[in-house]
XYZ file of N, CA, C and O in Angstrom:
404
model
N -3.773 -2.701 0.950
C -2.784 -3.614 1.496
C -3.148 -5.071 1.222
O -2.196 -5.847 1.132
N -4.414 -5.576 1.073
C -4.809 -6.587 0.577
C -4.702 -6.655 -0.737
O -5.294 -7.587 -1.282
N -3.948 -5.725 -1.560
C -3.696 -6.761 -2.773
C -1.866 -7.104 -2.604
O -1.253 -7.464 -3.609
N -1.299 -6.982 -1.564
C -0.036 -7.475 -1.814
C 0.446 -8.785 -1.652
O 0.550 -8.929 -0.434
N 0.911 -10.159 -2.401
C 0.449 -11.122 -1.966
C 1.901 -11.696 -0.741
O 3.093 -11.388 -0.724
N 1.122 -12.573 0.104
C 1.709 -12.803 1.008
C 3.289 -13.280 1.077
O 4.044 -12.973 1.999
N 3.673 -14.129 -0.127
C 4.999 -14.218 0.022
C 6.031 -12.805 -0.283
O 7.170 -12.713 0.174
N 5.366 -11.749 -1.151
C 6.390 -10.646 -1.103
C 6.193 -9.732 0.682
O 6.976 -9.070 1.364
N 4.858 -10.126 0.847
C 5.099 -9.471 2.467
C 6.394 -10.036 2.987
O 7.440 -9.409 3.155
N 6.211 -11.084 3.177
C 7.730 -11.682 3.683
C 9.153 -11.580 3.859
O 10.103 -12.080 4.462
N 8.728 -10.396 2.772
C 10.311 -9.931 2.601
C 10.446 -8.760 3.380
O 11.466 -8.072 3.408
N 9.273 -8.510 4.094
C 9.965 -7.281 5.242
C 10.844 -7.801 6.054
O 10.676 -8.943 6.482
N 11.896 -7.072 6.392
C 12.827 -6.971 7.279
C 14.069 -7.601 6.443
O 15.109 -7.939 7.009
N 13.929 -7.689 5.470
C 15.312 -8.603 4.167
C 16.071 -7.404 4.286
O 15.627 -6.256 4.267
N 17.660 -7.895 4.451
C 18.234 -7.074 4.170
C 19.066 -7.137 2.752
O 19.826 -8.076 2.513
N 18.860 -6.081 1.861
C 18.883 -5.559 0.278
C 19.572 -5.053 0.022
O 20.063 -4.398 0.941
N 20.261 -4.872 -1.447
C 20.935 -3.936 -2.429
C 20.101 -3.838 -3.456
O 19.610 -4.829 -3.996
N 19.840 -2.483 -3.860
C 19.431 -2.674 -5.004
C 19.976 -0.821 -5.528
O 20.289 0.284 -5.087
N 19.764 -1.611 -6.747
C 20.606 -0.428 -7.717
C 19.507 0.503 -8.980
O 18.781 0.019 -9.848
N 19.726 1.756 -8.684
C 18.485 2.973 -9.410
C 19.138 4.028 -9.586
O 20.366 4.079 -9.658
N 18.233 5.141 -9.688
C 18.198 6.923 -9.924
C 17.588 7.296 -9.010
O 16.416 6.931 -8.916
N 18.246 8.279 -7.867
C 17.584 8.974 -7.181
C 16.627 9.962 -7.441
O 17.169 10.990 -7.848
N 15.266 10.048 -7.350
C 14.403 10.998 -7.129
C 14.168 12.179 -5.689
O 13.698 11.786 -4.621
N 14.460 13.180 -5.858
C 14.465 13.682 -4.986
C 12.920 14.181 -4.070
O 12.174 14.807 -4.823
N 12.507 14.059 -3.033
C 11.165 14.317 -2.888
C 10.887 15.584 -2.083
O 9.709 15.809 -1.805
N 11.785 16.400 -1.694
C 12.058 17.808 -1.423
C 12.792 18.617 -1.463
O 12.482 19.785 -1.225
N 13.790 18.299 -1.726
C 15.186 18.969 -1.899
C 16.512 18.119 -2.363
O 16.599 16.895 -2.267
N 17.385 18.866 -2.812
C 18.774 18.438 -3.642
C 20.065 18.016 -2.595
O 20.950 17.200 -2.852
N 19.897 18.860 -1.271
C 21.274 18.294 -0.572
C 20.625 18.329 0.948
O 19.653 18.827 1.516
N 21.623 17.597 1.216
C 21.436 17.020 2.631
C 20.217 16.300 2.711
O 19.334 16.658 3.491
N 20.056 15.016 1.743
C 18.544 14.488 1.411
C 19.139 13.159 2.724
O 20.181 12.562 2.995
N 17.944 13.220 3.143
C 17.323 11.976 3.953
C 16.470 11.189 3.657
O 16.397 10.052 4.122
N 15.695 11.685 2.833
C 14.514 10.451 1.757
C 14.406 10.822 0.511
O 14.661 11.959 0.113
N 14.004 9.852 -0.214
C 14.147 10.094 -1.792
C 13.569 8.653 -2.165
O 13.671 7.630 -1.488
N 12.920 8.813 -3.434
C 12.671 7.821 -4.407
C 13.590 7.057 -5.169
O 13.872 7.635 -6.219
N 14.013 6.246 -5.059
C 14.614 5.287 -5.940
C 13.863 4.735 -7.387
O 12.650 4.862 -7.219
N 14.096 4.282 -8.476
C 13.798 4.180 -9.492
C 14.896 3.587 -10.601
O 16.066 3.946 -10.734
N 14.129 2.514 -11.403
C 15.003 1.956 -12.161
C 15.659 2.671 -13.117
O 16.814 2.292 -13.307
N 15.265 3.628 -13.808
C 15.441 4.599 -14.893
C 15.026 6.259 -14.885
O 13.849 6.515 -14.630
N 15.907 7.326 -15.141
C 15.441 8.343 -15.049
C 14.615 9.172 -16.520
O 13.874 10.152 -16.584
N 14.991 8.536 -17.232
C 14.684 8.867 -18.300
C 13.158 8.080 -18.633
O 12.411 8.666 -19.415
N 12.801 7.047 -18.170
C 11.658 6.802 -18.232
C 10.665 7.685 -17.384
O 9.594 8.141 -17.785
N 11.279 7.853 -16.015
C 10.770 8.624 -15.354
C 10.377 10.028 -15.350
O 9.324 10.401 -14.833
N 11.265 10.867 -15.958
C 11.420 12.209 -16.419
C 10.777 12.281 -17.663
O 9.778 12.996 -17.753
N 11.231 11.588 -18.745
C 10.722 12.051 -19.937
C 9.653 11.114 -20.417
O 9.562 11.069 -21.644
N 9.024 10.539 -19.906
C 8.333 9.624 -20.453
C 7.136 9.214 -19.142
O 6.931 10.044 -18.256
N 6.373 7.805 -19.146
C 5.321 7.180 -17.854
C 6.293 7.505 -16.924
O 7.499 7.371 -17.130
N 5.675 8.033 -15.653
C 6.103 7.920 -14.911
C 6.245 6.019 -13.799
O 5.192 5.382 -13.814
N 7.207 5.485 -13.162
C 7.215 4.661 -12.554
C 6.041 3.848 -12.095
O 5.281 4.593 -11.477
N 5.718 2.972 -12.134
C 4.592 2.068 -11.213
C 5.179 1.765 -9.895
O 6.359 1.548 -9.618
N 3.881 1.796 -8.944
C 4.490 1.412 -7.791
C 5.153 0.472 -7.787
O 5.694 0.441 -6.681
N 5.460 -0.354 -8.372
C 6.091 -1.821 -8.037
C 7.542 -1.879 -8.787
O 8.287 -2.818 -9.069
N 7.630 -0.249 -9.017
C 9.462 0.408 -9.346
C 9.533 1.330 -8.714
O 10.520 2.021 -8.968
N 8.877 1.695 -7.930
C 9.302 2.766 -6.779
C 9.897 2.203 -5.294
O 9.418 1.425 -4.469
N 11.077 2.910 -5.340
C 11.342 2.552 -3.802
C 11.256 3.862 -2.467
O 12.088 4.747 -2.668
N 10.655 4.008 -1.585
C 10.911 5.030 -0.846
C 12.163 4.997 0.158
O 12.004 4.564 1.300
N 13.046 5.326 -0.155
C 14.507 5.331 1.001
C 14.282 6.675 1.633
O 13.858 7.782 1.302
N 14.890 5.908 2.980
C 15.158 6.747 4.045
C 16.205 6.212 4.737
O 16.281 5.088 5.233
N 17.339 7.460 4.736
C 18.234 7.082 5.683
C 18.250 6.818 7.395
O 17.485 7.409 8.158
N 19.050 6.032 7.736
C 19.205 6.309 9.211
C 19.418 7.609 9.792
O 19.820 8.534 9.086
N 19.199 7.748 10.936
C 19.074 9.086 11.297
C 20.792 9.584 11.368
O 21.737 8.805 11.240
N 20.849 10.384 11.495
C 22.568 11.263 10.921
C 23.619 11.325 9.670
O 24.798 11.591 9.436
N 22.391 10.897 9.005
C 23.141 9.914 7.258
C 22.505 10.914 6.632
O 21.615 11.461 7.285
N 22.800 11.462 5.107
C 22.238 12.538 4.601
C 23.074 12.371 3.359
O 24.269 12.098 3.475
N 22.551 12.512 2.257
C 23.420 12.663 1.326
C 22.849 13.799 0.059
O 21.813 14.457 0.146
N 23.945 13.822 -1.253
C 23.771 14.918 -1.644
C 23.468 14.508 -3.248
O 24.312 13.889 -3.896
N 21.946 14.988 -3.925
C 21.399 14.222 -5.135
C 22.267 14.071 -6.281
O 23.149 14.907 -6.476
N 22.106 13.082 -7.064
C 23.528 12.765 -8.004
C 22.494 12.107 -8.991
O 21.549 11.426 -8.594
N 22.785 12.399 -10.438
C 22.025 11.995 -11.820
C 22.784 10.481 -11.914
O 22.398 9.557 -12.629
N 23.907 10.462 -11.052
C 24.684 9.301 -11.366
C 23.548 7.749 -11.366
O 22.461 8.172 -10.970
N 23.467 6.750 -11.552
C 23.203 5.886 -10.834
C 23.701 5.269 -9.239
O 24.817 5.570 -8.817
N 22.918 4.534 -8.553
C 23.856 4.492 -7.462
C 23.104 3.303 -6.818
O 21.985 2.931 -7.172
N 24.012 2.625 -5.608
C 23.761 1.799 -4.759
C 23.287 1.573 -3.703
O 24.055 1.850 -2.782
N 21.953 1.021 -3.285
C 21.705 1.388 -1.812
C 21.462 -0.252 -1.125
O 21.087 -1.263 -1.718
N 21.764 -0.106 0.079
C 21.740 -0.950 0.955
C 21.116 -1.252 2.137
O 22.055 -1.298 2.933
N 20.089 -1.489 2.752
C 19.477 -1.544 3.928
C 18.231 -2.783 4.180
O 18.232 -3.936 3.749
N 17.389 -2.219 4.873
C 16.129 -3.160 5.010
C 14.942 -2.728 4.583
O 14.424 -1.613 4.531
N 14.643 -3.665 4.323
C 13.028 -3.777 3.362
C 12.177 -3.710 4.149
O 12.366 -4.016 5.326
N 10.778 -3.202 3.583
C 9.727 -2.993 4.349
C 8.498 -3.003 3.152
O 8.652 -2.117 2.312
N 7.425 -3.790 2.978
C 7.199 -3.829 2.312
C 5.171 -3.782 2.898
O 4.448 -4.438 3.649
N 5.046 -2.715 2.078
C 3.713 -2.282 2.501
C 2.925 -0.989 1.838
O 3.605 -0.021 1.495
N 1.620 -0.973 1.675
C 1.434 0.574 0.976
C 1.543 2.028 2.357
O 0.942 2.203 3.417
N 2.748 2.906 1.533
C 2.609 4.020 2.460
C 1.726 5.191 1.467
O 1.905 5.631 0.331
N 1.122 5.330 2.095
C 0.256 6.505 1.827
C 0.678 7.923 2.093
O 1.377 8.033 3.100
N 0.396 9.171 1.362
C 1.069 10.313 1.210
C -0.473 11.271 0.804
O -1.023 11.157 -0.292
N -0.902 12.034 1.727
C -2.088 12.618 0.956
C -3.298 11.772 0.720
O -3.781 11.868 -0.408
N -3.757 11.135 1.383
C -5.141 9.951 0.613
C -4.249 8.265 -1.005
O -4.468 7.165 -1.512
N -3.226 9.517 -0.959
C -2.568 7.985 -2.261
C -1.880 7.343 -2.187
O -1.129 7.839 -1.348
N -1.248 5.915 -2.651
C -0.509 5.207 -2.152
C 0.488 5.693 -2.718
O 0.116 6.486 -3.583
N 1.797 5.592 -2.645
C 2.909 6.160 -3.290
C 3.767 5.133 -3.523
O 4.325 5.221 -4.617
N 4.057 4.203 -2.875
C 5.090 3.102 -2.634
C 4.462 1.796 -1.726
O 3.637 1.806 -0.813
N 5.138 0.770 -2.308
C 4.556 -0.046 -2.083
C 5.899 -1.159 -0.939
O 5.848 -2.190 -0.268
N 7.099 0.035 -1.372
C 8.263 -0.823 -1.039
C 9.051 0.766 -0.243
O 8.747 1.939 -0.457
N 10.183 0.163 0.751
C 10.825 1.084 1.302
C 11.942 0.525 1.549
O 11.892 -0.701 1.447
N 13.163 1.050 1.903
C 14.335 0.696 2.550
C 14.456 1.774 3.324
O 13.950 2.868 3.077
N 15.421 1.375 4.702
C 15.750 1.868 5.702
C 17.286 2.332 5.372
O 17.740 2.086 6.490
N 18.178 2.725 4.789
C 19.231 2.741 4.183
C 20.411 2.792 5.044
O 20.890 3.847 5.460
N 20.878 1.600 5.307
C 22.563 1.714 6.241
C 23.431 2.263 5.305
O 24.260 2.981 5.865
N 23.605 2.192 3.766
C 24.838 2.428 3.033
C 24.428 2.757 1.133
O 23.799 2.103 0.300
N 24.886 3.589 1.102
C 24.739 3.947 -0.146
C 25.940 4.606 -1.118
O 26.628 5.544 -0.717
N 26.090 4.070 -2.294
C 27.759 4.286 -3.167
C 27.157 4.441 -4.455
O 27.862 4.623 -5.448
C-alpha cells in the first residue's frame, strides 16, 4: 500500500465512469463482481492486465447482471487501495457500481 502515491489515494470516494470488458471472477449470470479491463483480447489472448488496468466492480447489493463480450459502461465510486485475494494483490482499484449500460 505504500507504493501508491498519495494524490491517486485521493481519489477514493470519486464518483466515476469508466468504460472496459467484463471479466468474470466466478460465474456468467447473475454476476455481482467482476473484473473490468481495458481490452479482452489483450487479456485473453495475449499479457494478461497490470494492476493499474484492473478494476474490481462490485455491485450494490440487489443489482446483478448478466456477462456480455460486449464492451460496456460502469458507473459508481472509487476506492482505491491494494485488495488482496489469497496472499496477492489483485487490484489496486475498485468501484462500488450504482449503474452499468
Amino acid at each position: 500500500d505504500g507504493q501508491i502515491p498519495p494524490d491517486v489515494r485521493q481519489l477514493t470516494g470519486s464518483l466515476i465512469r469508466l468504460h472496459g470488458y467484463m471479466i468474470p471472477l466466478d460465474q456468467t449470470t447473475n454476476l455481482t463482481r467482476f473484473a473490468l479491463v481495458p481490452s479482452l483480447f489483450n487479456c485473453c489472448f495475449g499479457q494478461p492486465p497490470g494492476l493499474q488496468h484492473t478494476v474490481i466492480v462490485t455491485l450494490t447489493p440487489g443489482f446483478a447482471v448478466h456477462y456480455t463480450s460486449d464492451p460496456i459502461t460502469t458507473e459508481g465510486t472509487l476506492s482505491v487501495g491494494e485488495l488482496r485475494e489469497d496472499g496477492y494483490v489483485v487490484s489496486l482499484f475498485q468501484v462500488t457500481a450504482q449503474h452499468i449500460e
